[in-house]
XYZ file of C-alpha atoms in Angstrom:
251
model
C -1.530 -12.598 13.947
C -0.636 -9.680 11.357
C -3.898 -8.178 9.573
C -2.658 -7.722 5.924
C -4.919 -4.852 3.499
C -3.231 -4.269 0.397
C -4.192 -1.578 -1.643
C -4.333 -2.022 -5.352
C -5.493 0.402 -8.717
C -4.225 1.869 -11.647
C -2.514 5.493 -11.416
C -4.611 8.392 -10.452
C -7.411 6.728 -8.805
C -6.057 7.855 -5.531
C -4.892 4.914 -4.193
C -2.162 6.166 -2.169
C -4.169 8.525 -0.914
C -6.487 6.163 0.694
C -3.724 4.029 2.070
C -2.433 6.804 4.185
C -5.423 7.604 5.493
C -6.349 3.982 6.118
C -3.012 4.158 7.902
C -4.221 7.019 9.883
C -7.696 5.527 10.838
C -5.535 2.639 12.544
C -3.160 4.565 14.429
C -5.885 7.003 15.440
C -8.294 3.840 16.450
C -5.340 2.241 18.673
C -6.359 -0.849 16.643
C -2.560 -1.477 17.695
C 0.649 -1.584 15.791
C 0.549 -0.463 12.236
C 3.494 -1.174 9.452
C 2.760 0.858 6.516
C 4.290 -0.505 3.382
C 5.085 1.654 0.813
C 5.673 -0.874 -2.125
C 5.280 1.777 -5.020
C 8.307 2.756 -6.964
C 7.212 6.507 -7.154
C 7.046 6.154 -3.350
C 4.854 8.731 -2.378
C 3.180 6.816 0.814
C 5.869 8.170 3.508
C 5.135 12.003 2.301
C 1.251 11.450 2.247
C 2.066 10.043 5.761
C 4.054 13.272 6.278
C 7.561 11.255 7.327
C 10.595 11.698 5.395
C 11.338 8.255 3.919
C 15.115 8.638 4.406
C 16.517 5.398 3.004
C 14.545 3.025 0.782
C 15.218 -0.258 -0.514
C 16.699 0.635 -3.970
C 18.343 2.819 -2.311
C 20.509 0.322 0.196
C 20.935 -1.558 -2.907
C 22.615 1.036 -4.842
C 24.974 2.091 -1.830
C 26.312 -1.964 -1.082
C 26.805 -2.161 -5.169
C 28.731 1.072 -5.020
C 30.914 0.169 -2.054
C 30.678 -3.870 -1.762
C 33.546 -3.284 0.926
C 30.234 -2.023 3.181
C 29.404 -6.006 3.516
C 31.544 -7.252 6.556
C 33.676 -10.457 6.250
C 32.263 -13.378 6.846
C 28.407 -12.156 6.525
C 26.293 -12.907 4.114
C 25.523 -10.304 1.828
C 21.749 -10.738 1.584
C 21.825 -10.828 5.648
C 23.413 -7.866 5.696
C 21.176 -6.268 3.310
C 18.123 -7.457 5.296
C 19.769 -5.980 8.384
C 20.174 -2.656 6.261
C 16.891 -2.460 5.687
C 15.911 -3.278 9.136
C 17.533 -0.434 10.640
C 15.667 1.810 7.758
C 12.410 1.345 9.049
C 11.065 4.424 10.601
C 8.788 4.149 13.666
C 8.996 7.747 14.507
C 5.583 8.688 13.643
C 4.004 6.139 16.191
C 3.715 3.108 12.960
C 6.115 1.526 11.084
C 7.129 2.807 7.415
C 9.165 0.954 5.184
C 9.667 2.164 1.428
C 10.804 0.578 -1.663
C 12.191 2.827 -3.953
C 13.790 1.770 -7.215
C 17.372 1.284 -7.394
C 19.308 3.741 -9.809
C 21.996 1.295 -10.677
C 21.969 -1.314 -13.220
C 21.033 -4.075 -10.194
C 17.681 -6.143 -11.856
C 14.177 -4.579 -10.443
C 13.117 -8.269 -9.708
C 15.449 -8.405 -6.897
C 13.798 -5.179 -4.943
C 10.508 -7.119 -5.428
C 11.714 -10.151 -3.698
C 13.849 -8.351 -1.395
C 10.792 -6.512 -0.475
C 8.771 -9.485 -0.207
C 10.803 -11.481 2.290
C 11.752 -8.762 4.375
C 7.309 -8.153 4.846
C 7.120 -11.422 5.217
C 9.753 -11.061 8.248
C 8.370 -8.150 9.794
C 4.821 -8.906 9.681
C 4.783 -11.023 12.670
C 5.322 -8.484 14.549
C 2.753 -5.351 13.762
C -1.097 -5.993 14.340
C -1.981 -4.594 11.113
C -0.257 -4.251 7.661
C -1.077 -1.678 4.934
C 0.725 -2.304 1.525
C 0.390 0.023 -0.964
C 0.907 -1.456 -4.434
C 2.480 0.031 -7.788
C -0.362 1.262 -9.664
C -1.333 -1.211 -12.100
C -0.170 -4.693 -11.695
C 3.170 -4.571 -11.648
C 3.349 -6.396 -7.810
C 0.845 -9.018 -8.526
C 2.591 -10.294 -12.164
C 5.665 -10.798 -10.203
C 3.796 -11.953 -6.807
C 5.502 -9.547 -4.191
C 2.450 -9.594 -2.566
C 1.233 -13.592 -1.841
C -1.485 -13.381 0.011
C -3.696 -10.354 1.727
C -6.659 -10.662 4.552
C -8.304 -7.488 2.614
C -7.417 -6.716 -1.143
C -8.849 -2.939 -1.758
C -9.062 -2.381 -5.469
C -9.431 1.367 -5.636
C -10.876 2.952 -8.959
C -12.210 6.135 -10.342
C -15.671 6.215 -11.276
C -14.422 5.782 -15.409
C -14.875 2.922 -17.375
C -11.217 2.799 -17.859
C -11.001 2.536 -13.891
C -13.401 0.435 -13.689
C -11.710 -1.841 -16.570
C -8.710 -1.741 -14.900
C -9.919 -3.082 -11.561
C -11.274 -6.131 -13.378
C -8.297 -6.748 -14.602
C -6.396 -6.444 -11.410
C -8.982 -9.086 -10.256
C -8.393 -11.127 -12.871
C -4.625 -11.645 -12.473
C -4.980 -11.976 -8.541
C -6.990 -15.048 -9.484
C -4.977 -16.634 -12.099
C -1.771 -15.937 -9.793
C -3.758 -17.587 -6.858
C -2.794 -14.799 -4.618
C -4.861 -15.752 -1.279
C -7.089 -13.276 0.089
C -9.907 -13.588 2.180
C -11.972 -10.590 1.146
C -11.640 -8.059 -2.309
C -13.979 -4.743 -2.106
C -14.019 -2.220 -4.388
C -13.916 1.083 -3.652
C -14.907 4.003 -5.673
C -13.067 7.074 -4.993
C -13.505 10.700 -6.212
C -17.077 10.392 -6.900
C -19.420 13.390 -8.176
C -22.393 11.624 -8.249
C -24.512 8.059 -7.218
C -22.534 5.645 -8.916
C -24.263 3.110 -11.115
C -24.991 -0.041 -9.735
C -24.910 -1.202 -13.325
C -21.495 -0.935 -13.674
C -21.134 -3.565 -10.857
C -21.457 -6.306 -13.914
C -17.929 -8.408 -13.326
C -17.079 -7.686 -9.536
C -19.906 -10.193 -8.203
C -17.412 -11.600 -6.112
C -16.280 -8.656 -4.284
C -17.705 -6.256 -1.791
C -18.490 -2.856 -2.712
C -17.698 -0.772 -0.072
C -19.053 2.563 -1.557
C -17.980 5.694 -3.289
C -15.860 8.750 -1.338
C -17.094 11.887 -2.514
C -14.526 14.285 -4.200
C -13.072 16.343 -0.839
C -12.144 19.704 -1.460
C -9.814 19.349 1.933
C -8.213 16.644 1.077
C -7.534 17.497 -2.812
C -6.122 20.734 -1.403
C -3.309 19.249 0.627
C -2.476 16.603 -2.255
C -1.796 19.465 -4.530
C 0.323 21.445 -1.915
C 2.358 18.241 -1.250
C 0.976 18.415 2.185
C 0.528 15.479 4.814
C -2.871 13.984 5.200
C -1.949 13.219 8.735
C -3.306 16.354 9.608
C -6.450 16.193 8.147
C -9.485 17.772 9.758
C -11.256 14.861 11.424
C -14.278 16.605 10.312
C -13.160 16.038 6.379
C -16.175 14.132 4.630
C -13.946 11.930 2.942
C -12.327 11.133 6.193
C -15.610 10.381 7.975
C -16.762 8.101 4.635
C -13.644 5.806 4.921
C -14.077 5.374 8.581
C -17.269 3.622 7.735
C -15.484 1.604 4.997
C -12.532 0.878 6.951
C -14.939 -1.355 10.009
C -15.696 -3.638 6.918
C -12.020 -4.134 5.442
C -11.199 -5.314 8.700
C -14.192 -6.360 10.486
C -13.071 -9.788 9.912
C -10.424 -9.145 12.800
């Protein structure tokens, strides 16, 4: 049975960042077979990841409304879509990647979202583990591409507006029902001891901890570099190793 963490906060908390690394962890662990999810528009998660996400969903979409002639007679043209985006998964880099992307053409974004949905739900069965990383802010859980998690990591900056913004993320998971079996919260890019006071509101989630703010790992952000190769000697690195045995220690 598929171990589903999805990763959830609002823009520039580092969010992605911590997915590919959690995505690293894994493959580096041989927990077994990873599918990393890269459900943000802005799709960044593949080139954190350092792979080259060479078809995404929007973008199958725009080619089969561009040339519907693509479709063969007598299939379906969701099925064929599906098996589109089947062949576009990239296992190259020893995990599965599969991107979203947002369509260019006029095509409504709500059908990416579910496209996206039931093709995860399809191809979950078959990894061990299952990293999603959301659009920043709620944008997934409003429209409930992502149903139900084992782990939901809300990731936040040490800010009040962070902080705000992860209660609200938890809020919405709850009034949407999405299942999960555990929520942490995660405090990334820290400077200093973070305030236990500001825990007020997130009784019902684990705190896994702050990562301090890693020079190393900052560096290769801003260069557009892959965190794959990140020292395994990084302090950030070593910090979320820690966290990560609790995400899925469930397991």
């Amino acid at each position: 049975m598929s171990f589903v963490i999805a990763l959830a906060g609002k823009g520039g908390t580092g969010k992605t960042t911590i997915a590919s690394l959690l995505v690293k962890i894994l493959k580096e662990a041989d927990k077994g077979s990873v599918l990393a999810v890269d459900a943000d528009p802005n799709s960044n998660l593949a080139e954190f990841l350092g792979v080259k996400a060479e078809r995404t969903i929007g973008a199958i979409l725009d080619e089969i409304a561009e040339n519907p002639d693509k479709v063969p007679k007598g299939m379906p043209k969701d099925r064929f879509i599906e098996y589109e985006v089947e062949k576009a998964l990239d296992e190259s880099a020893g995990y599965g990647i599969l991107t979203m992307g947002r369509p260019e053409g006029p095509g409504c974004y709500c059908y990416v979202n579910n496209l996206l949905r039931n093709m995860v739900g399809k191809l979950i069965k078959d990894y061990d583990y299952v990293v999603i990383d959301n659009e920043a802010g709620l944008e997934h859980l409003s429209r409930r591409t992502m149903r139900n998690a084992d782990s939901l990591v809300i990731v936040s900056d040490p800010t009040q507006a962070g902080l705000r913004a992860a209660k609200r993320i938890l809020a919405l998971a709850g009034e949407l029902k999405i299942k999960t079996n555990k929520k942490f919260l995660l405090i990334n890019r820290a400077r200093a001891a973070f305030d236990a006071r500001n825990l007020k509101g997130f009784e019902d989630v684990v705190f896994l901890g702050e990562l301090p703010e890693d020079e190393e790992i900052l560096k290769l952000s801003l260069n557009g570099s892959s965190l794959a190769g990140l020292d395994d000697r990084s302090a950030g690195l070593e910090r979320l190793k820690e966290m990560a045995k609790k995400i899925w220690q469930s397991n």
